[in-house]
PDB file of C-alpha atoms in Angstrom:
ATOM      1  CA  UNK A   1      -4.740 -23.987  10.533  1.00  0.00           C
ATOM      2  CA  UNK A   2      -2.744 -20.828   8.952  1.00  0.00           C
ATOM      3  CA  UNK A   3      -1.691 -18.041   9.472  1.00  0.00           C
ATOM      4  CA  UNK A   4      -2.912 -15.908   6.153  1.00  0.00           C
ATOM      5  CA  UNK A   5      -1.593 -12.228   5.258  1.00  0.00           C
ATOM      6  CA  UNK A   6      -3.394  -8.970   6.131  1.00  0.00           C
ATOM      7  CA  UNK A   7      -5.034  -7.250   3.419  1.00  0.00           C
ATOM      8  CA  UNK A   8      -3.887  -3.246   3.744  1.00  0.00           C
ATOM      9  CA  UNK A   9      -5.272   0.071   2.023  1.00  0.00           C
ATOM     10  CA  UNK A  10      -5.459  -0.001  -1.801  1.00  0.00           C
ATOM     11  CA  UNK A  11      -6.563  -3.272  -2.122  1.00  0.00           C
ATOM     12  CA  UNK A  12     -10.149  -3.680  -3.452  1.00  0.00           C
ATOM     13  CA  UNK A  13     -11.398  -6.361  -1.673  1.00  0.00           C
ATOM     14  CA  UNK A  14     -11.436  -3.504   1.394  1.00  0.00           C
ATOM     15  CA  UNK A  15     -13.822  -1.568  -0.547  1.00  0.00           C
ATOM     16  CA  UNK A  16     -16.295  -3.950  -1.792  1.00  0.00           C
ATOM     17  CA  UNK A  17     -19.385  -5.152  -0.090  1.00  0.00           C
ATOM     18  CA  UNK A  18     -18.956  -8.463   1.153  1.00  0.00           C
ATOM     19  CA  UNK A  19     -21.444 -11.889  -0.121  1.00  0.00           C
ATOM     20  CA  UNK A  20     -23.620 -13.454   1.919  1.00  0.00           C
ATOM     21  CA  UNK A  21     -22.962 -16.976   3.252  1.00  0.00           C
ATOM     22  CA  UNK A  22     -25.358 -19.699   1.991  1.00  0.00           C
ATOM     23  CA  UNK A  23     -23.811 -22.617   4.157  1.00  0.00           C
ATOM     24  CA  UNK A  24     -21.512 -22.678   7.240  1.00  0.00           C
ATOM     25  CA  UNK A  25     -19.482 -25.523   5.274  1.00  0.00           C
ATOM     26  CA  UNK A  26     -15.815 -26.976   5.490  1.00  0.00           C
ATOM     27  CA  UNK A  27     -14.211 -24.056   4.226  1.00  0.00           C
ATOM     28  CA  UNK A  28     -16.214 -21.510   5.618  1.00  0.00           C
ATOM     29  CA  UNK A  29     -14.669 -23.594   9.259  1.00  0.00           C
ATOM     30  CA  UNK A  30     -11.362 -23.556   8.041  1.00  0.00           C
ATOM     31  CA  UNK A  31     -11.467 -19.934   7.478  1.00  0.00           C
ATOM     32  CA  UNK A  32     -12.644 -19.062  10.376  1.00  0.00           C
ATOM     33  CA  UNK A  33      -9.850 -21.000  11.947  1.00  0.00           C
ATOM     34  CA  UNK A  34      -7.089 -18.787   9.778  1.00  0.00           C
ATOM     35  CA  UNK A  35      -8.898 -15.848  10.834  1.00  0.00           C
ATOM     36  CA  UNK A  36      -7.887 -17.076  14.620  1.00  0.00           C
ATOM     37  CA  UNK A  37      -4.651 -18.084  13.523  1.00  0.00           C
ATOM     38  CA  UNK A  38      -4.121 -14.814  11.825  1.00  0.00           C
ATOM     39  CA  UNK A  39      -5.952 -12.245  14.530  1.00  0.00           C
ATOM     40  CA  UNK A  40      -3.680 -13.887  17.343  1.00  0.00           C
ATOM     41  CA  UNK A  41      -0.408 -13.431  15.171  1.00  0.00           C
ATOM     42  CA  UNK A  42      -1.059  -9.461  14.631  1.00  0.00           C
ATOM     43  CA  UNK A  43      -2.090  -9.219  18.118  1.00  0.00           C
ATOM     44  CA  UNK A  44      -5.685  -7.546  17.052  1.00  0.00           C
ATOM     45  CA  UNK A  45      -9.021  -7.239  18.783  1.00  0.00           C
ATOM     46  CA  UNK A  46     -11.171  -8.487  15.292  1.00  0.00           C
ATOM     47  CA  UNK A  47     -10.702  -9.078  11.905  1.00  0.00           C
ATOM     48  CA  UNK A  48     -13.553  -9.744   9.131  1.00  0.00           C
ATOM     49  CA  UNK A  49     -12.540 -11.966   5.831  1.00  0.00           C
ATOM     50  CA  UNK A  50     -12.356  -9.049   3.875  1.00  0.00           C
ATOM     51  CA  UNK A  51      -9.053  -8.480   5.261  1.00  0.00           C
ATOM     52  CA  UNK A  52      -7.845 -12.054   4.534  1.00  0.00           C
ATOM     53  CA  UNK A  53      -8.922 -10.971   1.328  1.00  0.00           C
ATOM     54  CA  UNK A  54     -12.017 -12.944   1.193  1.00  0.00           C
ATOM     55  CA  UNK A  55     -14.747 -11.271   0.093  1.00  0.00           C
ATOM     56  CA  UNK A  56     -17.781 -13.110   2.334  1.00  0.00           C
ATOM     57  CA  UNK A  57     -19.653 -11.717   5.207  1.00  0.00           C
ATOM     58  CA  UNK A  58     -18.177 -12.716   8.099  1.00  0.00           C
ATOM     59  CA  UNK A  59     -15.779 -11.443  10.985  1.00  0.00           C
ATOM     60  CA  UNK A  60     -14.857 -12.549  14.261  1.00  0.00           C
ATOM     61  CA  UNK A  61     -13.633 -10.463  17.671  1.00  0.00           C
ATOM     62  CA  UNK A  62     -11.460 -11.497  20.407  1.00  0.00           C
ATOM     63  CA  UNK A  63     -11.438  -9.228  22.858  1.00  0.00           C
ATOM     64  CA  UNK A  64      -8.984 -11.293  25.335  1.00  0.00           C
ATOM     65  CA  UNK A  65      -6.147  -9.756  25.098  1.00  0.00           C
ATOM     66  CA  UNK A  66      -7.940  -7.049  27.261  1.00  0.00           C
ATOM     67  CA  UNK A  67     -10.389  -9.395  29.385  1.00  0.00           C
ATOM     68  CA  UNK A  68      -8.873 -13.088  29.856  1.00  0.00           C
ATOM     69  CA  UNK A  69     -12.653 -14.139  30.489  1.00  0.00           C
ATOM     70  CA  UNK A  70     -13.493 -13.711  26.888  1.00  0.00           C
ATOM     71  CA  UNK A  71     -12.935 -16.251  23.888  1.00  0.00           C
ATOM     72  CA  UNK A  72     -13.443 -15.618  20.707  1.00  0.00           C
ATOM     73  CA  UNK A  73     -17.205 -14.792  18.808  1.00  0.00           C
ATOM     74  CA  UNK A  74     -17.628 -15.381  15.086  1.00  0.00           C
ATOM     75  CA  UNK A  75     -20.051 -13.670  13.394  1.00  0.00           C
ATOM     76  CA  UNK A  76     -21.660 -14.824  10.225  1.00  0.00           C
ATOM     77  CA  UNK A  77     -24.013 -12.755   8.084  1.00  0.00           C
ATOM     78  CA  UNK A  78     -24.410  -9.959  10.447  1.00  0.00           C
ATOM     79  CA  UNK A  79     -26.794  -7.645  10.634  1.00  0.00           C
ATOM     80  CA  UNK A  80     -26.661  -4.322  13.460  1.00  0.00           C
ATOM     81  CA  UNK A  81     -30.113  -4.016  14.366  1.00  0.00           C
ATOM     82  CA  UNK A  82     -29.720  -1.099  16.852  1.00  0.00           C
ATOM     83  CA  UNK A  83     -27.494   1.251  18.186  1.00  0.00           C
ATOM     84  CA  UNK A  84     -27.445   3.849  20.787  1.00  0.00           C
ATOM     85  CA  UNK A  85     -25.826   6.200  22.617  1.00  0.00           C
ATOM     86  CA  UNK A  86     -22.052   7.870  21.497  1.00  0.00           C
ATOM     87  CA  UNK A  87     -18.590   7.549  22.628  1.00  0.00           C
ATOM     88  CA  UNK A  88     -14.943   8.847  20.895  1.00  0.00           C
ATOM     89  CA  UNK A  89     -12.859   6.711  21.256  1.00  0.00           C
ATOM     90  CA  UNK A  90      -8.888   5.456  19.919  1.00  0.00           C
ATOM     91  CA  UNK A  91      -9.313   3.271  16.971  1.00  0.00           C
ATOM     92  CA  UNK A  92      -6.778   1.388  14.619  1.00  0.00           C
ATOM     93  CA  UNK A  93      -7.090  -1.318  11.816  1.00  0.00           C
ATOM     94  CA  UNK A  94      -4.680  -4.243  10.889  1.00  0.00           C
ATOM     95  CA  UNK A  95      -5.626  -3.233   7.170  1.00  0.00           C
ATOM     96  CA  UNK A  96      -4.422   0.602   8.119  1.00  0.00           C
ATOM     97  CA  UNK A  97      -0.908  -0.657  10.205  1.00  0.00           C
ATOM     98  CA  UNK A  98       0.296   2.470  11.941  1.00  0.00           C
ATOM     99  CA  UNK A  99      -2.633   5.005  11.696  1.00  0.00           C
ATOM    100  CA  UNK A 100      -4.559   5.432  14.720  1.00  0.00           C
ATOM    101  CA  UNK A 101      -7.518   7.728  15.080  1.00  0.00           C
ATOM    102  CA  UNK A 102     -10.024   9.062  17.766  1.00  0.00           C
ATOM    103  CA  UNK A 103     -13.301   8.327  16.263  1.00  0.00           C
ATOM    104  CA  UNK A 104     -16.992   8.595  17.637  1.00  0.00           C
ATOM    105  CA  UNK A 105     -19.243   5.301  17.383  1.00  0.00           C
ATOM    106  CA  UNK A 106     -22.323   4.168  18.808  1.00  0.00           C
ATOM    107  CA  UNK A 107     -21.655   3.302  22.636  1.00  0.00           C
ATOM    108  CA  UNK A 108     -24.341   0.343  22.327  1.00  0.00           C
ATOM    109  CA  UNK A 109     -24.813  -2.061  19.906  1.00  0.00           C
ATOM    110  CA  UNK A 110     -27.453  -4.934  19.255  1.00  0.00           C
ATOM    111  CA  UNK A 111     -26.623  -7.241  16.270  1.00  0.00           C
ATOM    112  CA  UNK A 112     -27.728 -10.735  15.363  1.00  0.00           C
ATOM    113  CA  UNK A 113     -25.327 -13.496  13.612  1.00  0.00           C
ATOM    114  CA  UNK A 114     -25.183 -16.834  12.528  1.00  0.00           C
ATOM    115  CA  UNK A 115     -22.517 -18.788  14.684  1.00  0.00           C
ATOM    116  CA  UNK A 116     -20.022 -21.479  13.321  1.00  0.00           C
ATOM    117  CA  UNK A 117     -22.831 -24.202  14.172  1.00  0.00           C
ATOM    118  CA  UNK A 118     -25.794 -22.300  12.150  1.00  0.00           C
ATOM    119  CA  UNK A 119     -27.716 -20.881  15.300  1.00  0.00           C
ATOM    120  CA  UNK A 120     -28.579 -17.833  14.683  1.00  0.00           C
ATOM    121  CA  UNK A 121     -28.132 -15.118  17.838  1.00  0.00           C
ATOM    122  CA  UNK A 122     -28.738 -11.881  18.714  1.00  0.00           C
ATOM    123  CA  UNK A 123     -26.087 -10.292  20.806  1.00  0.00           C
ATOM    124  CA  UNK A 124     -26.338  -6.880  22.769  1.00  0.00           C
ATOM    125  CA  UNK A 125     -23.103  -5.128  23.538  1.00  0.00           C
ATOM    126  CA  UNK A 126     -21.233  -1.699  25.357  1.00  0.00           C
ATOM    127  CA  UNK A 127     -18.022  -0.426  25.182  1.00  0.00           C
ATOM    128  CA  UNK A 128     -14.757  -2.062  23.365  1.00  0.00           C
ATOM    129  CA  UNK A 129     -16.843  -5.072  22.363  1.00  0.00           C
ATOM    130  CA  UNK A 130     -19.685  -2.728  20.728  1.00  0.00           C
ATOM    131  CA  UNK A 131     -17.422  -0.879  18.927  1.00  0.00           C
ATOM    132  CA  UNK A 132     -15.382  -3.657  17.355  1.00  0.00           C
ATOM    133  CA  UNK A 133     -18.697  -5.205  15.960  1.00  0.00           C
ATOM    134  CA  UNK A 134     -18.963  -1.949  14.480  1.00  0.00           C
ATOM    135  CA  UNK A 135     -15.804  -1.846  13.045  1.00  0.00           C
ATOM    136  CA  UNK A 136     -15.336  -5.480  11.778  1.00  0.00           C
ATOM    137  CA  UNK A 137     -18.861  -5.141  10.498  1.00  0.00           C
ATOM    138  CA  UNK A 138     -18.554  -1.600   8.432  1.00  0.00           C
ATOM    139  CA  UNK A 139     -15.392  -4.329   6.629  1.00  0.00           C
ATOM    140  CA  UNK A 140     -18.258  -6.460   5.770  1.00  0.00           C
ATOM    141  CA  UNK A 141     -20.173  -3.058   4.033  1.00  0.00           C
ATOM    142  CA  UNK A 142     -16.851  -1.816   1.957  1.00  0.00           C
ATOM    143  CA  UNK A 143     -16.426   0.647   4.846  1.00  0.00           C
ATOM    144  CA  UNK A 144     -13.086   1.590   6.345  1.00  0.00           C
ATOM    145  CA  UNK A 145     -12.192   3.358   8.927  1.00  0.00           C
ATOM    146  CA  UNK A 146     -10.487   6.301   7.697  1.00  0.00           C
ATOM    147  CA  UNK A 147     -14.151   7.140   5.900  1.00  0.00           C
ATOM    148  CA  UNK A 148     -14.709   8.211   9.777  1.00  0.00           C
ATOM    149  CA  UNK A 149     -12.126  10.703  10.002  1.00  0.00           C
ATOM    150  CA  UNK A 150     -12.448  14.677  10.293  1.00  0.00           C
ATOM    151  CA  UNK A 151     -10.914  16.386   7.082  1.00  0.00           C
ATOM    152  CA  UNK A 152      -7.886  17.465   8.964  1.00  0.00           C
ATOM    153  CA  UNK A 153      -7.058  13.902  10.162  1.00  0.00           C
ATOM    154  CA  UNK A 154      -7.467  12.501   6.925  1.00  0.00           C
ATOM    155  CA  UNK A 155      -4.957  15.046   5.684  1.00  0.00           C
ATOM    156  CA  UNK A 156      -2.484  14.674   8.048  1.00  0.00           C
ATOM    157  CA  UNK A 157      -2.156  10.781   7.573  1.00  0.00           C
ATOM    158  CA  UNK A 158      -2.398  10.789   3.637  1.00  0.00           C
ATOM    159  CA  UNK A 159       1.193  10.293   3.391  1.00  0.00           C
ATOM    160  CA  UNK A 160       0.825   7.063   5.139  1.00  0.00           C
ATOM    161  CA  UNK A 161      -2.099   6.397   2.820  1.00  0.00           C
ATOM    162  CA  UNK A 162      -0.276   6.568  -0.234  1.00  0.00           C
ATOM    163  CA  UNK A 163       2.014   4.345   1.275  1.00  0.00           C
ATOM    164  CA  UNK A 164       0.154   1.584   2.074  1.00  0.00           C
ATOM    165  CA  UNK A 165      -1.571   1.902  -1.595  1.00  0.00           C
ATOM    166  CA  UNK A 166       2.330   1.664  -2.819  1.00  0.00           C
ATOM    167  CA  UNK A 167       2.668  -1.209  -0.805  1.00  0.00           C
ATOM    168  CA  UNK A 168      -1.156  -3.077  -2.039  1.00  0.00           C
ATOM    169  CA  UNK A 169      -0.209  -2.264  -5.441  1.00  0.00           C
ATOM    170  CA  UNK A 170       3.108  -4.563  -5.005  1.00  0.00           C
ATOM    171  CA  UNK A 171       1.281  -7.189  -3.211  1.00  0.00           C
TER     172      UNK A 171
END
């Protein structure tokens, strides 16, 4: 379909709990498919409509740029129903270009969605897929990444914070 822009820091659409959605309808599809569009143009493991700047619960992961066997999962009204376990790990965030972070997660994670044909499914997941779940899903929640950082971390890439408000503030 499109290719749409990234949403980046400052913006408050990043901040702001996501809506629920009612019906899996034309649009909702054709967002989804700019989500594709968009992920695969920025070269990124997930991204969650938030950072279109569309403020609706869903987010989708493709994790095969790192395992050709997988395709793409959409997610729609998720819900993490348990986690488990703990793992540090290097994170980064197309809404956050440039900052990259060692950040502890959940190692395991259970969640149940709504696909793009209304089924709902429960999904259990390890490693890079777990934690990108995670991730897309604290978008969904008004949650960003950097919330996850020690003090010292957060100080040392505050420059690049202001930044990328600068830059929100001119988009």
């Amino acid at each position: 379909m499109a290719v749409r822009p990234i949403v980046v820091y400052g913006n408050p659409v990043l901040e702001t709990e996501a809506r629920e959605i009612r019906e899996i309808s034309p649009e909702v599809k054709n967002l989804v498919s700019d989500m594709i569009d968009s992920l695969k143009n920025q070269h990124g493991l997930g991204l969650a409509a938030p950072q279109v700047g569309v403020s609706l619960r869903i987010f989708i992961v493709d994790l095969s740029a790192i395992d050709i066997t997988e395709t793409v999962k959409v997610f729609i009204n998720p819900e993490i129903i348990e986690t488990s376990g703990e793992v540090v790990m290097e994170e980064g965030c197309l809404s956050f270009p440039g900052i990259f972070q060692r950040i502890s997660r959940p190692e395991y994670v259970k969640v149940r969605a709504t696909d793009l044909d209304g089924k709902v499914f429960t999904l259990e997941a390890s490693g890079m897929l777990a934690r990108a779940i995670q991730h897309e899903n604290d978008h969904l929640n008004g949650v960003l990444f950097v919330e996850y950082f020690s003090t010292l971390a957060r100080t040392l890439v505050q420059g690049k914070l202001k930044k990328l408000k600068k830059m929100a503030a001119a988009s």
